[in-house]
Amino acid sequence: MKIGVNCGHTKNGPGSGAVGKLNESKETRVVGSYLMPLLRAQGHTVIDATVDKASTQTEYLDEAVDIANRNKCDMFISLHFNSADSKSANGIEVFTYKAKQIDRAVKAVKAVSKLGFALRNAGKCKDGTNLRVLRKTSMPAFLLEICFVDGKDADQYKIIGSKNVAKKIASAFGDVKEPVKKTTAKYYKKCSKKETSISEGLKEIGADNSFSFRKKIAKKNGIKDYAGTAAQNIKMLSLLKAGKLKKV
C-alpha cells in the first residue's frame, strides 16, 4: 500500500498549529518521524506529504493534498493535536470525508486510545467534510487528532511518548516491526598499490598500525581471531588498497 503521511501544519507562521503544553507543529513531526519508518518496515511505500512552510494556510493544505494526489497514494493520514478553550477538554478523535467509517482509521483511533486517552465519539469516524485535506484528496483519508495540547492529555502524552503513539497508529496497518537501522560504513582512504604489508599501508595513510589496533580493524572487517597471519594481512591489505577497509 502507498500511504501519504502529512505531519499537520507548517512549522511556523501561516498554517502553523496550536500551542499549549504541547506545540502541535513540533509534535506532529515527531510522531511522523517514528510512524513513517514503522509503515515502511511493514512493507508499505510511504510518501511524506508534510509541508514546512507556506504563505497562507490554504497554500499549505493544497500542497499537502497535491503531494498525495500526484503520487497516487492509496491512503492518506493527516496527524494533528487538538485544542480547545477549556483546559479540561480531552481525548482522541478521527475525522473522514462525510464520516465514512474507514476501517484503518477506526483501528488507529482505538489503538491510540489504549495509551490512556479518552475515546471521543465512541471511536467512530466524525464528519470532516469541511476539512480541506479530506475533501480534496482523491483516496481514502483520515485526520487523526491524537490528543489535546493542554490539560491531562498533554501530561499523558509526555509520559507515554511519541514513539508509542506512532506504534499504535502503525498497528492499524499491520504487525508493528522495528525499522532496520541503516548504518553507513566509513572506510580508510586507499594506500598506494606498491605497499606490500598492512602495517606499512596503515602507516602510509597515517593510521595506527600497531598489532592491537590491527586486531580491532580485522574484527570490524569480519576477520575473526586475528593473529597477524599472512592470509589475514593480505586480505586486510587488499581491502585497504581498494578503499574498502572499514574504519573502527
PDB file of C-alpha atoms in Angstrom:
ATOM      1  CA  MET A   1       0.000   0.000   0.000  1.00  0.00           C
ATOM      2  CA  LYS A   2       1.189   3.514  -0.779  1.00  0.00           C
ATOM      3  CA  ILE A   3       0.456   5.768   2.205  1.00  0.00           C
ATOM      4  CA  GLY A   4       0.717   9.545   2.284  1.00  0.00           C
ATOM      5  CA  VAL A   5       1.593  10.897   5.732  1.00  0.00           C
ATOM      6  CA  ASN A   6       1.047  14.560   6.490  1.00  0.00           C
ATOM      7  CA  CYS A   7       2.575  15.857   9.716  1.00  0.00           C
ATOM      8  CA  GLY A   8      -0.051  18.516  10.262  1.00  0.00           C
ATOM      9  CA  HIS A   9       0.541  22.267   9.910  1.00  0.00           C
ATOM     10  CA  THR A  10       3.578  24.272   8.882  1.00  0.00           C
ATOM     11  CA  LYS A  11       6.472  24.709  11.294  1.00  0.00           C
ATOM     12  CA  ASN A  12       5.603  28.332  11.994  1.00  0.00           C
ATOM     13  CA  GLY A  13       3.833  31.330  10.504  1.00  0.00           C
ATOM     14  CA  PRO A  14       0.767  30.839   8.269  1.00  0.00           C
ATOM     15  CA  GLY A  15      -0.601  27.329   8.685  1.00  0.00           C
ATOM     16  CA  SER A  16       1.152  26.608  11.981  1.00  0.00           C
ATOM     17  CA  GLY A  17      -0.584  24.632  14.709  1.00  0.00           C
ATOM     18  CA  ALA A  18      -1.895  25.095  18.235  1.00  0.00           C
ATOM     19  CA  VAL A  19       0.444  25.796  21.134  1.00  0.00           C
ATOM     20  CA  GLY A  20      -0.153  24.880  24.769  1.00  0.00           C
ATOM     21  CA  LYS A  21       1.775  22.491  26.942  1.00  0.00           C
ATOM     22  CA  LEU A  22       2.489  20.842  23.612  1.00  0.00           C
ATOM     23  CA  ASN A  23       3.451  22.511  20.345  1.00  0.00           C
ATOM     24  CA  GLU A  24       1.275  20.892  17.666  1.00  0.00           C
ATOM     25  CA  SER A  25       3.553  21.657  14.730  1.00  0.00           C
ATOM     26  CA  LYS A  26       6.522  20.135  16.541  1.00  0.00           C
ATOM     27  CA  GLU A  27       4.766  17.050  17.892  1.00  0.00           C
ATOM     28  CA  THR A  28       3.090  16.051  14.618  1.00  0.00           C
ATOM     29  CA  ARG A  29       6.565  15.886  13.096  1.00  0.00           C
ATOM     30  CA  VAL A  30       7.966  13.883  15.990  1.00  0.00           C
ATOM     31  CA  VAL A  31       5.145  11.321  15.735  1.00  0.00           C
ATOM     32  CA  GLY A  32       5.504  11.272  11.950  1.00  0.00           C
ATOM     33  CA  SER A  33       9.255  10.705  12.163  1.00  0.00           C
ATOM     34  CA  TYR A  34       8.528   7.456  14.013  1.00  0.00           C
ATOM     35  CA  LEU A  35       5.410   6.484  12.075  1.00  0.00           C
ATOM     36  CA  MET A  36       6.852   6.630   8.569  1.00  0.00           C
ATOM     37  CA  PRO A  37       9.728   4.173   9.197  1.00  0.00           C
ATOM     38  CA  LEU A  38       7.306   1.833  11.007  1.00  0.00           C
ATOM     39  CA  LEU A  39       4.998   1.786   7.993  1.00  0.00           C
ATOM     40  CA  ARG A  40       7.938   1.161   5.655  1.00  0.00           C
ATOM     41  CA  ALA A  41       9.058  -1.728   7.881  1.00  0.00           C
ATOM     42  CA  GLN A  42       5.618  -3.249   7.292  1.00  0.00           C
ATOM     43  CA  GLY A  43       6.276  -3.178   3.566  1.00  0.00           C
ATOM     44  CA  HIS A  44       4.283  -0.064   2.702  1.00  0.00           C
ATOM     45  CA  THR A  45       5.516   2.708   0.425  1.00  0.00           C
ATOM     46  CA  VAL A  46       5.363   5.995   2.334  1.00  0.00           C
ATOM     47  CA  ILE A  47       5.025   9.433   0.787  1.00  0.00           C
ATOM     48  CA  ASP A  48       5.903  12.309   3.109  1.00  0.00           C
ATOM     49  CA  ALA A  49       3.215  14.931   2.489  1.00  0.00           C
ATOM     50  CA  THR A  50       4.454  17.283   5.194  1.00  0.00           C
ATOM     51  CA  VAL A  51       4.702  20.963   4.291  1.00  0.00           C
ATOM     52  CA  ASP A  52       7.011  23.047   6.485  1.00  0.00           C
ATOM     53  CA  LYS A  53       6.400  26.496   5.056  1.00  0.00           C
ATOM     54  CA  ALA A  54       3.644  28.299   3.162  1.00  0.00           C
ATOM     55  CA  SER A  55       2.472  31.863   2.647  1.00  0.00           C
ATOM     56  CA  THR A  56      -1.121  31.007   3.650  1.00  0.00           C
ATOM     57  CA  GLN A  57      -2.985  28.194   5.390  1.00  0.00           C
ATOM     58  CA  THR A  58      -4.786  27.330   2.151  1.00  0.00           C
ATOM     59  CA  GLU A  59      -1.496  27.079   0.287  1.00  0.00           C
ATOM     60  CA  TYR A  60      -0.169  24.641   2.877  1.00  0.00           C
ATOM     61  CA  LEU A  61      -3.298  22.479   2.717  1.00  0.00           C
ATOM     62  CA  ASP A  62      -3.390  22.437  -1.084  1.00  0.00           C
ATOM     63  CA  GLU A  63       0.284  21.478  -1.294  1.00  0.00           C
ATOM     64  CA  ALA A  64      -0.221  18.545   1.101  1.00  0.00           C
ATOM     65  CA  VAL A  65      -3.221  17.378  -0.952  1.00  0.00           C
ATOM     66  CA  ASP A  66      -1.301  17.784  -4.206  1.00  0.00           C
ATOM     67  CA  ILE A  67       1.592  15.632  -2.926  1.00  0.00           C
ATOM     68  CA  ALA A  68      -0.801  12.808  -2.047  1.00  0.00           C
ATOM     69  CA  ASN A  69      -2.815  13.050  -5.275  1.00  0.00           C
ATOM     70  CA  ARG A  70       0.226  13.424  -7.522  1.00  0.00           C
ATOM     71  CA  ASN A  71       1.811  10.314  -6.018  1.00  0.00           C
ATOM     72  CA  LYS A  72      -1.468   8.381  -6.357  1.00  0.00           C
ATOM     73  CA  CYS A  73      -1.487   7.282  -2.729  1.00  0.00           C
ATOM     74  CA  ASP A  74      -3.841   4.528  -1.641  1.00  0.00           C
ATOM     75  CA  MET A  75      -4.378   6.088   1.791  1.00  0.00           C
ATOM     76  CA  PHE A  76      -3.745   9.500   3.332  1.00  0.00           C
ATOM     77  CA  ILE A  77      -3.148  10.220   7.024  1.00  0.00           C
ATOM     78  CA  SER A  78      -3.008  13.725   8.477  1.00  0.00           C
ATOM     79  CA  LEU A  79      -1.599  13.906  12.021  1.00  0.00           C
ATOM     80  CA  HIS A  80      -2.853  16.599  14.376  1.00  0.00           C
ATOM     81  CA  PHE A  81      -3.201  17.588  18.014  1.00  0.00           C
ATOM     82  CA  ASN A  82      -6.429  19.131  19.246  1.00  0.00           C
ATOM     83  CA  SER A  83      -7.067  22.390  21.098  1.00  0.00           C
ATOM     84  CA  ALA A  84      -9.981  23.994  22.928  1.00  0.00           C
ATOM     85  CA  ASP A  85     -10.696  26.999  25.137  1.00  0.00           C
ATOM     86  CA  SER A  86     -11.400  24.636  28.011  1.00  0.00           C
ATOM     87  CA  LYS A  87      -8.270  23.108  29.518  1.00  0.00           C
ATOM     88  CA  SER A  88     -10.381  20.150  30.644  1.00  0.00           C
ATOM     89  CA  ALA A  89     -11.107  19.048  27.053  1.00  0.00           C
ATOM     90  CA  ASN A  90      -9.527  15.697  26.393  1.00  0.00           C
ATOM     91  CA  GLY A  91      -9.498  12.618  24.201  1.00  0.00           C
ATOM     92  CA  ILE A  92      -8.610  11.324  20.772  1.00  0.00           C
ATOM     93  CA  GLU A  93     -10.827  11.502  17.689  1.00  0.00           C
ATOM     94  CA  VAL A  94     -10.661  10.864  13.970  1.00  0.00           C
ATOM     95  CA  PHE A  95     -12.279  12.598  11.002  1.00  0.00           C
ATOM     96  CA  THR A  96     -13.083  11.342   7.496  1.00  0.00           C
ATOM     97  CA  TYR A  97     -14.933  12.722   4.487  1.00  0.00           C
ATOM     98  CA  LYS A  98     -18.683  12.514   5.172  1.00  0.00           C
ATOM     99  CA  ALA A  99     -17.934  10.445   8.284  1.00  0.00           C
ATOM    100  CA  LYS A 100     -17.147   7.362   6.219  1.00  0.00           C
ATOM    101  CA  GLN A 101     -16.169   4.581   8.610  1.00  0.00           C
ATOM    102  CA  ILE A 102     -12.711   3.705   7.290  1.00  0.00           C
ATOM    103  CA  ASP A 103     -11.579   0.507   8.981  1.00  0.00           C
ATOM    104  CA  ARG A 104      -7.940   1.549   9.415  1.00  0.00           C
ATOM    105  CA  ALA A 105      -8.961   4.918  10.817  1.00  0.00           C
ATOM    106  CA  VAL A 106     -11.187   3.269  13.420  1.00  0.00           C
ATOM    107  CA  LYS A 107      -8.447   0.791  14.312  1.00  0.00           C
ATOM    108  CA  ALA A 108      -5.901   3.594  14.671  1.00  0.00           C
ATOM    109  CA  VAL A 109      -8.014   5.783  16.955  1.00  0.00           C
ATOM    110  CA  LYS A 110      -8.995   2.850  19.161  1.00  0.00           C
ATOM    111  CA  ALA A 111      -5.401   1.630  19.390  1.00  0.00           C
ATOM    112  CA  VAL A 112      -4.029   5.036  20.441  1.00  0.00           C
ATOM    113  CA  SER A 113      -6.831   5.474  22.998  1.00  0.00           C
ATOM    114  CA  LYS A 114      -5.487   2.419  24.834  1.00  0.00           C
ATOM    115  CA  LEU A 115      -2.472   4.502  25.812  1.00  0.00           C
ATOM    116  CA  GLY A 116      -4.696   6.418  28.214  1.00  0.00           C
ATOM    117  CA  PHE A 117      -6.689   8.869  26.085  1.00  0.00           C
ATOM    118  CA  ALA A 118     -10.467   9.135  26.222  1.00  0.00           C
ATOM    119  CA  LEU A 119     -12.166   7.816  23.088  1.00  0.00           C
ATOM    120  CA  ARG A 120     -14.305  10.591  21.669  1.00  0.00           C
ATOM    121  CA  ASN A 121     -17.396   9.763  19.583  1.00  0.00           C
ATOM    122  CA  ALA A 122     -17.079   6.134  20.733  1.00  0.00           C
ATOM    123  CA  GLY A 123     -14.180   5.693  18.328  1.00  0.00           C
ATOM    124  CA  LYS A 124     -16.325   6.262  15.255  1.00  0.00           C
ATOM    125  CA  CYS A 125     -15.128   8.498  12.432  1.00  0.00           C
ATOM    126  CA  LYS A 126     -16.563  12.014  12.648  1.00  0.00           C
ATOM    127  CA  ASP A 127     -17.656  14.143   9.717  1.00  0.00           C
ATOM    128  CA  GLY A 128     -14.672  16.069   8.390  1.00  0.00           C
ATOM    129  CA  THR A 129     -16.199  17.193   5.115  1.00  0.00           C
ATOM    130  CA  ASN A 130     -15.223  20.782   5.936  1.00  0.00           C
ATOM    131  CA  LEU A 131     -11.558  19.792   6.229  1.00  0.00           C
ATOM    132  CA  ARG A 132      -9.703  20.558   3.000  1.00  0.00           C
ATOM    133  CA  VAL A 133      -7.248  17.646   3.225  1.00  0.00           C
ATOM    134  CA  LEU A 134     -10.170  15.203   3.430  1.00  0.00           C
ATOM    135  CA  ARG A 135     -12.389  16.890   0.883  1.00  0.00           C
ATOM    136  CA  LYS A 136      -9.782  17.276  -1.862  1.00  0.00           C
ATOM    137  CA  THR A 137      -7.710  14.108  -1.588  1.00  0.00           C
ATOM    138  CA  SER A 138      -8.640  11.507  -4.186  1.00  0.00           C
ATOM    139  CA  MET A 139      -8.032   8.456  -1.956  1.00  0.00           C
ATOM    140  CA  PRO A 140      -9.452   7.285   1.398  1.00  0.00           C
ATOM    141  CA  ALA A 141      -8.147   9.714   4.002  1.00  0.00           C
ATOM    142  CA  PHE A 142      -8.394  10.372   7.686  1.00  0.00           C
ATOM    143  CA  LEU A 143      -7.309  13.143  10.025  1.00  0.00           C
ATOM    144  CA  LEU A 144      -6.286  11.990  13.474  1.00  0.00           C
ATOM    145  CA  GLU A 145      -6.484  14.377  16.434  1.00  0.00           C
ATOM    146  CA  ILE A 146      -4.139  12.474  18.739  1.00  0.00           C
ATOM    147  CA  CYS A 147      -4.863  14.392  21.927  1.00  0.00           C
ATOM    148  CA  PHE A 148      -5.265  17.946  23.241  1.00  0.00           C
ATOM    149  CA  VAL A 149      -2.261  20.248  23.570  1.00  0.00           C
ATOM    150  CA  ASP A 150      -3.272  21.159  27.124  1.00  0.00           C
ATOM    151  CA  GLY A 151      -4.692  19.560  30.257  1.00  0.00           C
ATOM    152  CA  LYS A 152      -4.306  15.936  31.287  1.00  0.00           C
ATOM    153  CA  ASP A 153      -3.957  14.829  27.660  1.00  0.00           C
ATOM    154  CA  ALA A 154      -0.697  16.735  27.289  1.00  0.00           C
ATOM    155  CA  ASP A 155       0.606  15.291  30.551  1.00  0.00           C
ATOM    156  CA  GLN A 156      -0.284  11.759  29.486  1.00  0.00           C
ATOM    157  CA  TYR A 157       1.322  12.230  26.073  1.00  0.00           C
ATOM    158  CA  LYS A 158       4.581  13.315  27.700  1.00  0.00           C
ATOM    159  CA  ILE A 159       4.555  10.162  29.839  1.00  0.00           C
ATOM    160  CA  ILE A 160       3.851   7.638  27.073  1.00  0.00           C
ATOM    161  CA  GLY A 161       5.951   9.326  24.398  1.00  0.00           C
ATOM    162  CA  SER A 162       5.509   9.951  20.692  1.00  0.00           C
ATOM    163  CA  LYS A 163       7.088   6.660  19.622  1.00  0.00           C
ATOM    164  CA  ASN A 164       4.398   4.641  21.398  1.00  0.00           C
ATOM    165  CA  VAL A 165       1.704   6.745  19.725  1.00  0.00           C
ATOM    166  CA  ALA A 166       3.288   6.058  16.334  1.00  0.00           C
ATOM    167  CA  LYS A 167       3.385   2.320  17.035  1.00  0.00           C
ATOM    168  CA  LYS A 168      -0.325   2.279  17.845  1.00  0.00           C
ATOM    169  CA  ILE A 169      -1.180   4.124  14.630  1.00  0.00           C
ATOM    170  CA  ALA A 170       1.030   1.751  12.640  1.00  0.00           C
ATOM    171  CA  SER A 171      -0.755  -1.237  14.207  1.00  0.00           C
ATOM    172  CA  ALA A 172      -3.806  -0.316  12.105  1.00  0.00           C
ATOM    173  CA  PHE A 173      -1.751  -1.190   9.007  1.00  0.00           C
ATOM    174  CA  GLY A 174      -0.207  -4.480  10.093  1.00  0.00           C
ATOM    175  CA  ASP A 175       2.075  -6.074  12.643  1.00  0.00           C
ATOM    176  CA  VAL A 176       4.425  -3.494  14.107  1.00  0.00           C
ATOM    177  CA  LYS A 177       8.083  -4.164  13.359  1.00  0.00           C
ATOM    178  CA  GLU A 178      11.070  -2.136  14.466  1.00  0.00           C
ATOM    179  CA  PRO A 179      12.670  -0.454  11.432  1.00  0.00           C
ATOM    180  CA  VAL A 180      16.098  -1.764  10.469  1.00  0.00           C
ATOM    181  CA  LYS A 181      18.611   0.952  11.188  1.00  0.00           C
ATOM    182  CA  LYS A 182      20.830   1.669   8.233  1.00  0.00           C
ATOM    183  CA  THR A 183      24.439   2.350   9.134  1.00  0.00           C
ATOM    184  CA  THR A 184      26.781   3.987   6.686  1.00  0.00           C
ATOM    185  CA  ALA A 185      30.208   2.379   6.911  1.00  0.00           C
ATOM    186  CA  LYS A 186      33.268   4.628   6.899  1.00  0.00           C
ATOM    187  CA  TYR A 187      36.400   3.471   5.130  1.00  0.00           C
ATOM    188  CA  TYR A 188      40.103   4.253   5.376  1.00  0.00           C
ATOM    189  CA  LYS A 189      41.483   6.099   2.406  1.00  0.00           C
ATOM    190  CA  LYS A 190      43.390   3.961  -0.086  1.00  0.00           C
ATOM    191  CA  CYS A 191      47.064   3.280   0.328  1.00  0.00           C
ATOM    192  CA  SER A 192      49.341   3.034  -2.704  1.00  0.00           C
ATOM    193  CA  LYS A 193      49.428  -0.145  -4.765  1.00  0.00           C
ATOM    194  CA  LYS A 194      53.156  -0.583  -4.065  1.00  0.00           C
ATOM    195  CA  GLU A 195      52.654  -1.369  -0.368  1.00  0.00           C
ATOM    196  CA  THR A 196      53.354  -4.997   0.481  1.00  0.00           C
ATOM    197  CA  SER A 197      52.219  -5.122   4.123  1.00  0.00           C
ATOM    198  CA  ILE A 198      49.137  -3.979   6.007  1.00  0.00           C
ATOM    199  CA  SER A 199      51.332  -2.421   8.662  1.00  0.00           C
ATOM    200  CA  GLU A 200      53.104  -0.193   6.144  1.00  0.00           C
ATOM    201  CA  GLY A 201      49.892   0.532   4.321  1.00  0.00           C
ATOM    202  CA  LEU A 202      48.239   1.834   7.505  1.00  0.00           C
ATOM    203  CA  LYS A 203      51.358   3.820   8.331  1.00  0.00           C
ATOM    204  CA  GLU A 204      51.285   5.447   4.889  1.00  0.00           C
ATOM    205  CA  ILE A 205      47.767   6.805   5.416  1.00  0.00           C
ATOM    206  CA  GLY A 206      48.536   7.983   8.946  1.00  0.00           C
ATOM    207  CA  ALA A 207      46.561   5.299  10.783  1.00  0.00           C
ATOM    208  CA  ASP A 208      47.592   3.348  13.871  1.00  0.00           C
ATOM    209  CA  ASN A 209      49.408   0.225  12.653  1.00  0.00           C
ATOM    210  CA  SER A 210      50.028  -1.454  15.993  1.00  0.00           C
ATOM    211  CA  PHE A 211      49.068  -5.113  16.360  1.00  0.00           C
ATOM    212  CA  SER A 212      46.362  -4.339  18.934  1.00  0.00           C
ATOM    213  CA  PHE A 213      44.733  -1.791  16.619  1.00  0.00           C
ATOM    214  CA  ARG A 214      45.047  -4.044  13.570  1.00  0.00           C
ATOM    215  CA  LYS A 215      43.167  -6.651  15.600  1.00  0.00           C
ATOM    216  CA  LYS A 216      40.297  -4.174  16.065  1.00  0.00           C
ATOM    217  CA  ILE A 217      40.319  -3.331  12.341  1.00  0.00           C
ATOM    218  CA  ALA A 218      40.254  -7.032  11.467  1.00  0.00           C
ATOM    219  CA  LYS A 219      37.215  -7.630  13.689  1.00  0.00           C
ATOM    220  CA  LYS A 220      35.412  -4.659  12.135  1.00  0.00           C
ATOM    221  CA  ASN A 221      36.034  -6.166   8.690  1.00  0.00           C
ATOM    222  CA  GLY A 222      34.813  -9.649   9.529  1.00  0.00           C
ATOM    223  CA  ILE A 223      38.236 -11.221  10.056  1.00  0.00           C
ATOM    224  CA  LYS A 224      37.879 -13.346  13.174  1.00  0.00           C
ATOM    225  CA  ASP A 225      40.617 -14.304  15.652  1.00  0.00           C
ATOM    226  CA  TYR A 226      43.212 -12.006  14.126  1.00  0.00           C
ATOM    227  CA  ALA A 227      46.706 -13.333  14.774  1.00  0.00           C
ATOM    228  CA  GLY A 228      48.638 -11.457  12.109  1.00  0.00           C
ATOM    229  CA  THR A 229      48.824 -14.399   9.716  1.00  0.00           C
ATOM    230  CA  ALA A 230      49.854 -13.830   6.134  1.00  0.00           C
ATOM    231  CA  ALA A 231      46.374 -14.662   4.853  1.00  0.00           C
ATOM    232  CA  GLN A 232      44.711 -12.254   7.268  1.00  0.00           C
ATOM    233  CA  ASN A 233      47.149  -9.441   6.481  1.00  0.00           C
ATOM    234  CA  ILE A 234      46.842  -9.949   2.735  1.00  0.00           C
ATOM    235  CA  LYS A 235      43.072  -9.723   2.954  1.00  0.00           C
ATOM    236  CA  MET A 236      43.236  -6.506   5.000  1.00  0.00           C
ATOM    237  CA  LEU A 237      45.822  -5.015   2.643  1.00  0.00           C
ATOM    238  CA  SER A 238      43.672  -5.842  -0.387  1.00  0.00           C
ATOM    239  CA  LEU A 239      40.723  -4.060   1.223  1.00  0.00           C
ATOM    240  CA  LEU A 240      42.892  -1.062   2.083  1.00  0.00           C
ATOM    241  CA  LYS A 241      44.242  -0.748  -1.453  1.00  0.00           C
ATOM    242  CA  ALA A 242      40.672  -0.868  -2.779  1.00  0.00           C
ATOM    243  CA  GLY A 243      39.448   1.750  -0.287  1.00  0.00           C
ATOM    244  CA  LYS A 244      37.123  -0.870   1.255  1.00  0.00           C
ATOM    245  CA  LEU A 245      38.758  -1.312   4.677  1.00  0.00           C
ATOM    246  CA  LYS A 246      36.186  -0.261   7.265  1.00  0.00           C
ATOM    247  CA  LYS A 247      37.219   2.175   9.961  1.00  0.00           C
ATOM    248  CA  VAL A 248      36.868   1.345  13.629  1.00  0.00           C
TER     249      VAL A 248
END
